[in-house]
Coordinates of C-alpha atoms in Angstrom, one line a residue:
X1 CA 22.9 -40.2 6.2
X2 CA 19.7 -40.0 8.3
X3 CA 18.8 -36.3 8.8
X4 CA 17.1 -36.6 12.2
X5 CA 19.2 -36.1 15.3
X6 CA 18.0 -38.2 18.2
X7 CA 19.7 -36.0 20.8
X8 CA 21.5 -39.1 22.2
X9 CA 25.2 -38.7 23.0
X10 CA 25.9 -41.6 20.7
X11 CA 23.7 -40.3 17.9
X12 CA 26.4 -40.1 15.3
X13 CA 27.5 -43.7 16.0
X14 CA 23.9 -44.9 15.9
X15 CA 23.1 -43.2 12.6
X16 CA 26.3 -44.3 10.9
X17 CA 25.7 -48.0 11.9
X18 CA 22.1 -47.8 10.5
X19 CA 23.3 -46.1 7.3
X20 CA 25.8 -48.8 6.6
X21 CA 23.5 -51.6 7.5
X22 CA 20.9 -50.2 5.0
X23 CA 23.5 -50.4 2.3
X24 CA 23.2 -54.2 2.5
X25 CA 20.2 -55.3 0.5
X26 CA 19.4 -58.3 2.7
X27 CA 19.4 -56.3 5.9
X28 CA 17.5 -53.4 4.4
X29 CA 14.7 -55.8 3.3
X30 CA 14.6 -57.4 6.8
X31 CA 14.6 -53.9 8.5
X32 CA 11.6 -52.7 6.4
X33 CA 9.6 -56.0 6.9
X34 CA 10.3 -56.5 10.6
X35 CA 7.7 -55.4 13.2
X36 CA 8.9 -52.7 15.7
X37 CA 8.3 -55.0 18.6
X38 CA 10.4 -57.7 17.1
X39 CA 13.2 -55.2 16.5
X40 CA 13.0 -54.1 20.2
X41 CA 13.3 -57.8 21.2
X42 CA 16.5 -58.2 19.3
X43 CA 15.3 -60.4 16.4
X44 CA 16.7 -58.1 13.8
X45 CA 20.2 -58.2 15.3
X46 CA 20.5 -61.8 14.4
X47 CA 20.4 -60.8 10.7
X48 CA 23.9 -59.2 11.1
X49 CA 25.4 -62.6 10.4
X50 CA 24.1 -62.4 6.8
X51 CA 25.4 -58.9 5.8
X52 CA 28.2 -58.5 3.3
X53 CA 31.9 -58.7 4.3
X54 CA 32.4 -55.0 3.2
X55 CA 29.6 -53.8 5.6
X56 CA 30.9 -55.9 8.5
X57 CA 34.4 -54.5 8.0
X58 CA 33.0 -50.9 8.0
X59 CA 31.0 -51.7 11.2
X60 CA 34.2 -53.0 12.9
X61 CA 35.9 -49.7 12.0
X62 CA 33.0 -47.6 13.3
X63 CA 33.1 -49.5 16.6
X64 CA 36.8 -49.0 17.1
X65 CA 36.3 -45.2 16.4
X66 CA 33.5 -45.1 18.9
X67 CA 35.5 -46.9 21.6
X68 CA 38.4 -44.5 21.0
X69 CA 36.0 -41.5 21.3
X70 CA 34.7 -42.8 24.6
X71 CA 38.2 -43.3 26.0
X72 CA 39.1 -39.7 25.0
X73 CA 35.9 -38.5 26.7
X74 CA 36.8 -40.4 29.9
X75 CA 40.3 -39.0 29.9
X76 CA 39.0 -35.5 29.4
X77 CA 36.5 -35.9 32.2
X78 CA 39.2 -37.1 34.5
X79 CA 41.4 -34.1 33.6
X80 CA 38.5 -31.7 34.4
X81 CA 37.9 -33.4 37.7
X82 CA 41.5 -32.9 38.7
X83 CA 43.2 -36.0 37.6
X84 CA 46.9 -35.5 37.3
X85 CA 47.5 -38.2 34.6
X86 CA 49.8 -40.1 36.9
X87 CA 47.3 -42.7 37.9
X88 CA 46.6 -45.7 35.7
X89 CA 43.1 -45.6 34.1
X90 CA 41.0 -48.7 33.9
X91 CA 39.3 -47.9 30.6
X92 CA 37.5 -51.3 30.5
X93 CA 35.8 -50.6 33.9
X94 CA 34.8 -47.1 32.9
X95 CA 33.5 -48.3 29.5
X96 CA 30.9 -50.4 31.3
X97 CA 28.8 -47.3 31.8
X98 CA 28.2 -47.2 28.0
X99 CA 25.7 -50.0 27.5
X100 CA 25.1 -49.5 23.8
X101 CA 28.3 -51.4 22.9
X102 CA 30.2 -54.5 24.1
X103 CA 33.3 -53.0 25.7
X104 CA 34.9 -56.4 26.3
X105 CA 35.5 -56.6 22.5
X106 CA 36.6 -53.2 21.3
X107 CA 37.7 -54.4 17.9
X108 CA 34.8 -56.1 16.0
X109 CA 31.1 -55.3 15.6
X110 CA 29.1 -58.4 16.5
X111 CA 25.4 -59.4 16.9
X112 CA 25.6 -58.5 20.6
X113 CA 26.7 -54.9 19.6
X114 CA 23.7 -54.4 17.3
X115 CA 21.4 -55.9 19.9
X116 CA 22.8 -53.6 22.6
X117 CA 22.6 -50.6 20.3
X118 CA 18.9 -51.2 19.4
X119 CA 17.8 -51.8 23.0
X120 CA 19.8 -48.9 24.4
X121 CA 18.5 -46.5 21.7
X122 CA 14.9 -47.6 22.3
X123 CA 15.1 -47.2 26.0
X124 CA 17.1 -43.9 25.9
X125 CA 14.7 -42.4 23.4
X126 CA 11.7 -43.3 25.5
X127 CA 13.3 -41.5 28.5
X128 CA 14.6 -38.6 26.4
X129 CA 11.4 -36.6 26.4
X130 CA 10.8 -37.1 30.1
X131 CA 14.3 -35.8 30.9
X132 CA 13.7 -32.8 28.7
X133 CA 10.4 -32.1 30.5
X134 CA 12.1 -32.5 33.9
X135 CA 14.8 -30.0 32.9
X136 CA 12.1 -27.5 31.7
X137 CA 10.3 -27.9 35.0
X138 CA 13.5 -27.0 36.9
X139 CA 14.0 -24.1 34.6
X140 CA 10.6 -22.7 35.3
X141 CA 10.9 -23.2 39.1
X142 CA 14.3 -21.5 39.1
X143 CA 12.9 -18.6 37.2
X144 CA 10.1 -18.2 39.7
X145 CA 12.5 -18.6 42.6
X146 CA 14.8 -15.9 41.2
X147 CA 11.7 -13.6 40.8
X148 CA 10.7 -14.1 44.4
X149 CA 14.2 -13.5 45.7
X150 CA 14.4 -10.3 43.6
X151 CA 11.1 -9.1 45.2
X152 CA 12.7 -9.5 48.7
X153 CA 15.3 -6.9 47.8
X154 CA 12.7 -4.2 47.0
X155 CA 10.9 -1.8 49.2
X156 CA 7.1 -1.9 49.3
X157 CA 6.5 0.5 46.4
X158 CA 9.1 -1.1 44.2
X159 CA 7.7 -4.5 44.9
X160 CA 4.2 -3.4 44.0
X161 CA 5.4 -2.0 40.7
X162 CA 7.3 -5.2 39.9
X163 CA 4.3 -7.4 40.6
X164 CA 2.1 -5.2 38.4
X165 CA 4.6 -5.4 35.6
X166 CA 4.8 -9.2 36.0
X167 CA 1.0 -9.5 35.7
X168 CA 1.0 -7.2 32.7
X169 CA 3.6 -9.4 30.9
X170 CA 1.6 -12.5 31.7
X171 CA -1.6 -11.1 30.3
X172 CA 0.2 -9.7 27.2
X173 CA 1.7 -13.1 26.5
X174 CA -1.7 -14.9 26.8
X175 CA -3.3 -12.4 24.4
X176 CA -2.6 -14.2 21.1
X177 CA -4.7 -15.6 18.3
X178 CA -6.3 -19.0 18.8
X179 CA -3.9 -21.9 18.6
X180 CA -5.1 -24.8 16.5
X181 CA -5.0 -28.3 17.9
X182 CA -1.6 -29.8 16.7
X183 CA -2.1 -32.3 13.8
X184 CA -5.8 -31.3 13.2
X185 CA -7.3 -30.5 9.9
X186 CA -7.4 -26.8 10.6
X187 CA -3.7 -26.7 11.8
X188 CA -2.4 -28.6 8.7
X189 CA -4.7 -26.6 6.4
X190 CA -3.2 -23.4 7.7
X191 CA 0.3 -24.7 7.0
X192 CA -0.9 -25.7 3.5
X193 CA -2.2 -22.2 2.9
X194 CA 0.3 -19.9 4.6
X195 CA 3.6 -21.9 4.4
X196 CA 3.0 -23.8 1.2
X197 CA 1.1 -21.0 -0.6
X198 CA -1.6 -23.4 -1.8
X199 CA -5.4 -23.0 -2.0
X200 CA -7.0 -24.2 1.2
X201 CA -9.9 -25.7 -0.8
X202 CA -7.4 -28.0 -2.6
X203 CA -6.0 -29.5 0.7
X204 CA -5.0 -33.1 0.1
X205 CA -3.4 -35.1 3.0
X206 CA -1.2 -37.3 0.7
X207 CA 0.2 -34.3 -1.2
X208 CA 0.7 -32.5 2.1
X209 CA 2.7 -35.5 3.5
X210 CA 4.9 -35.6 0.4
X211 CA 5.6 -31.9 0.6
X212 CA 6.7 -32.0 4.2
X213 CA 8.6 -35.3 4.1
X214 CA 11.7 -33.2 3.5
X215 CA 14.2 -36.1 3.2
X216 CA 11.8 -38.2 1.1
X217 CA 12.1 -41.4 3.1
X218 CA 8.4 -42.0 3.3
X219 CA 8.1 -41.0 7.0
X220 CA 7.7 -38.0 9.2
X221 CA 10.4 -38.0 11.8
X222 CA 10.3 -35.9 14.9
X223 CA 12.1 -32.9 13.4
X224 CA 9.8 -32.9 10.3
X225 CA 6.8 -33.1 12.6
X226 CA 8.0 -30.2 14.8
X227 CA 8.6 -28.1 11.7
X228 CA 4.8 -28.2 11.1
X229 CA 4.1 -26.4 14.3
X230 CA 6.2 -23.3 13.6
X231 CA 3.1 -21.3 12.4
X232 CA 1.2 -22.1 15.6
X233 CA 4.2 -21.2 17.8
X234 CA 4.7 -17.9 16.0
X235 CA 1.2 -16.9 17.2
X236 CA 2.4 -17.1 20.8
X237 CA 6.1 -16.3 20.7
X238 CA 8.2 -13.5 19.4
X239 CA 11.9 -13.3 20.3
X240 CA 11.7 -9.5 20.3
X241 CA 8.9 -9.4 23.0
X242 CA 9.9 -9.2 26.7
X243 CA 6.9 -11.3 27.7
X244 CA 7.8 -14.3 25.4
X245 CA 10.3 -16.9 26.6
X246 CA 12.0 -18.9 23.8
X247 CA 12.7 -21.8 26.2
X248 CA 9.0 -22.1 26.8
X249 CA 8.4 -22.0 23.0
X250 CA 10.6 -25.0 22.5
X251 CA 8.8 -26.8 25.3
X252 CA 5.5 -26.0 23.6
X253 CA 6.9 -27.4 20.4
X254 CA 7.9 -30.6 22.2
X255 CA 4.4 -31.0 23.7
X256 CA 2.8 -30.6 20.3
X257 CA 5.1 -33.2 18.7
X258 CA 4.5 -35.7 21.6
X259 CA 0.8 -35.3 21.3
X260 CA 0.7 -35.9 17.5
X261 CA 3.1 -38.9 17.9
X262 CA 0.9 -40.4 20.6
X263 CA -2.2 -40.0 18.4
X264 CA -0.8 -41.0 15.0
X265 CA 2.3 -43.3 15.5
X266 CA 0.4 -46.5 15.9
X267 CA 3.4 -48.9 16.0
X268 CA 5.4 -46.6 18.3
X269 CA 8.6 -46.5 16.2
X270 CA 8.9 -42.7 16.6
X271 CA 8.1 -42.2 13.0
X272 CA 4.8 -41.4 11.2
X273 CA 4.4 -43.4 7.9
X274 CA 2.2 -42.2 5.1
X275 CA -0.4 -44.9 5.9
X276 CA -0.5 -43.9 9.6
X277 CA -0.9 -40.2 8.6
X278 CA -3.7 -41.0 6.2
X279 CA -5.5 -43.1 8.8
X280 CA -5.3 -40.2 11.3
X281 CA -6.8 -37.7 8.8
X282 CA -9.9 -39.8 8.6
X283 CA -10.6 -39.8 12.4
X284 CA -13.2 -37.6 14.0
X285 CA -10.5 -36.0 16.1
X286 CA -8.8 -34.7 13.0
X287 CA -11.9 -32.8 11.8
X288 CA -13.4 -31.9 15.2
X289 CA -10.5 -31.7 17.8
X290 CA -10.7 -30.4 21.3
X291 CA -9.2 -27.0 22.0
X292 CA -5.4 -27.0 22.7
X293 CA -4.3 -26.0 26.1
X294 CA -1.1 -24.0 25.9
X295 CA 1.7 -23.8 28.5
X296 CA 0.3 -20.7 30.1
X297 CA -2.8 -22.7 30.8
X298 CA -0.8 -25.6 32.3
X299 CA 1.7 -24.6 34.9
X300 CA 4.8 -26.8 34.6
X301 CA 5.0 -27.5 38.4
X302 CA 2.7 -27.9 41.4
X303 CA 2.9 -25.7 44.6
X304 CA 4.3 -28.8 46.4
X305 CA 7.0 -29.2 43.8
X306 CA 7.9 -25.6 44.1
X307 CA 8.1 -25.8 47.9
X308 CA 10.4 -28.9 47.7
X309 CA 12.5 -27.2 45.1
X310 CA 13.1 -24.1 47.3
X311 CA 13.8 -26.3 50.3
X312 CA 16.4 -28.2 48.2
X313 CA 18.0 -24.9 47.2
X314 CA 18.1 -23.7 50.8
X315 CA 19.8 -26.9 51.8
X316 CA 22.3 -26.5 49.1
X317 CA 23.1 -23.0 50.2
X318 CA 23.4 -24.1 53.8
X319 CA 25.8 -26.9 52.8
X320 CA 27.9 -24.5 50.7
X321 CA 28.0 -22.0 53.6
X322 CA 29.3 -24.8 55.9
X323 CA 31.9 -25.7 53.4
X324 CA 33.0 -22.1 53.1
X325 CA 33.3 -21.8 56.9
X326 CA 35.3 -25.0 57.0
X327 CA 37.6 -23.8 54.2
X328 CA 38.1 -20.5 56.0
X329 CA 39.1 -22.3 59.2
X330 CA 41.6 -24.4 57.2
X331 CA 43.0 -21.2 55.6
X332 CA 43.3 -19.5 59.0
X333 CA 45.1 -22.6 60.4
X334 CA 47.5 -22.6 57.4
X335 CA 48.2 -18.9 57.9
X336 CA 48.9 -19.5 61.6
X337 CA 51.3 -22.4 60.7
X338 CA 52.9 -20.1 58.1
X339 CA 53.6 -17.4 60.7
X340 CA 55.1 -20.0 63.0
X341 CA 57.3 -21.3 60.2
X342 CA 58.4 -17.8 59.3
X343 CA 59.3 -17.1 62.9
X344 CA 61.3 -20.3 63.1
X345 CA 63.1 -19.5 59.9
X346 CA 64.0 -16.1 61.3
X347 CA 65.3 -17.6 64.6
X348 CA 67.3 -20.2 62.6
X349 CA 68.8 -17.6 60.4
X350 CA 69.8 -15.5 63.4
X351 CA 71.4 -18.5 65.1
X352 CA 73.3 -19.4 61.9
X353 CA 74.5 -15.8 61.5
X354 CA 75.6 -15.6 65.1
X355 CA 77.6 -18.8 64.7
X356 CA 79.2 -17.5 61.5
X357 CA 80.3 -14.4 63.2
X358 CA 81.9 -16.3 66.0
X359 CA 83.6 -18.5 63.5
X360 CA 84.9 -15.6 61.4
X361 CA 86.3 -13.9 64.5
X362 CA 88.2 -17.1 65.5
X363 CA 87.7 -16.1 69.1
X364 CA 87.2 -18.8 71.7
X365 CA 84.3 -17.8 73.9
X366 CA 85.0 -17.3 77.6
X367 CA 84.1 -20.2 79.8
X368 CA 81.0 -18.4 81.1
X369 CA 79.8 -17.9 77.5
X370 CA 80.7 -21.4 76.3
X371 CA 77.6 -22.9 78.0
X372 CA 75.5 -20.3 76.4
X373 CA 76.8 -21.2 72.9
X374 CA 76.0 -24.8 73.5
X375 CA 72.6 -23.8 74.6
X376 CA 72.2 -21.7 71.4
X377 CA 73.4 -24.7 69.3
X378 CA 70.9 -26.9 71.0
X379 CA 68.1 -24.4 70.4
X380 CA 69.1 -24.3 66.7
X381 CA 68.9 -28.1 66.5
X382 CA 65.4 -28.0 68.0
X383 CA 64.3 -25.4 65.5
X384 CA 65.7 -27.5 62.6
X385 CA 64.0 -30.6 63.9
X386 CA 60.6 -28.8 64.4
X387 CA 61.0 -27.3 60.9
X388 CA 61.3 -30.7 59.3
X389 CA 58.7 -32.3 61.5
X390 CA 56.0 -30.4 59.6
X391 CA 53.8 -32.9 57.8
X392 CA 54.1 -33.2 54.1
X393 CA 50.4 -32.2 53.7
X394 CA 51.0 -29.0 55.7
X395 CA 54.0 -28.1 53.6
X396 CA 52.0 -28.7 50.4
X397 CA 49.2 -26.6 51.7
X398 CA 51.6 -23.9 52.8
X399 CA 53.2 -23.8 49.3
X400 CA 49.7 -23.5 47.8
X401 CA 49.0 -20.4 49.8
X402 CA 52.5 -18.9 49.5

């Protein structure tokens, strides 16, 4: 099975489909001989009609398993969001959100399924790095926001000490050995010498490629590329140091990999072939690269983005406070209704007890009291009516708070 994990939520399904298609000799030959642009346009999907019956049967099974997995996820999500399981679920409608398969036919894997899978994976992978960068930017802004909020809680002397400590940690983090340009001759040569234990004078690009093509498929995938940058990252990040943030280290790794892919992956298939790698090693940029600007030299967000982020947080806090006030009002109203209900229950109980006593004594009330009993009886009826006139929603809310 393909070693690389794309990070997509349907990664396993994608890899299993590819693995089984590659077991068909006809399809494997077409896959290796088809241009990436033609694959994106769906030309390869039409070759599905020519694969063996055994492979098609297995693909049908994989699709049924994936549809069942999605249905389970949808059900679990509904349960988490408060679904009581009593409402009927339109799985077909919900499955529309998963564009990488044809939900109208959950039983067999057809040309349309392969076409959808290829196009969805291509599009999602192109957006995947952008989404990761956006998440990192939010992480950095939240970290800065929390730091500023913490400073507000300190007195002047404490705030000064905290600011001095912050600047000291920043300088300490920036004080590291020179970072080689990712994918350059010096960077790869350092891996050759320190990680592979080979003589730097014997550096050979083709041998280097074969050494680090760990799954032996003739390509550097994204994970294999990122592994090449570990030595550079260790110059800047140490998990035992207070000043080093491991989330930032992974962002730096992503930046390095993206840069090399943009420079070397000429056909944009998110893989680096041996030929692409060898061509890159002959370029001037490989031998004489520009200096690499690390994260501390490139702030992840602008001042304007930080301002908008804090405004958004402030608005969220305001909305939550308004909701909290509204919920408190509802609670107060429920408590008031509960008190009324309790009082009515007491009056009703007292009236019933009084009537029971009269009944047990078997004494006819005097004429002057008879009207009073009728009045009490009428009051009791009013209490009962008012008790049952409570709305069903109020009764439910009352039971929740009881």
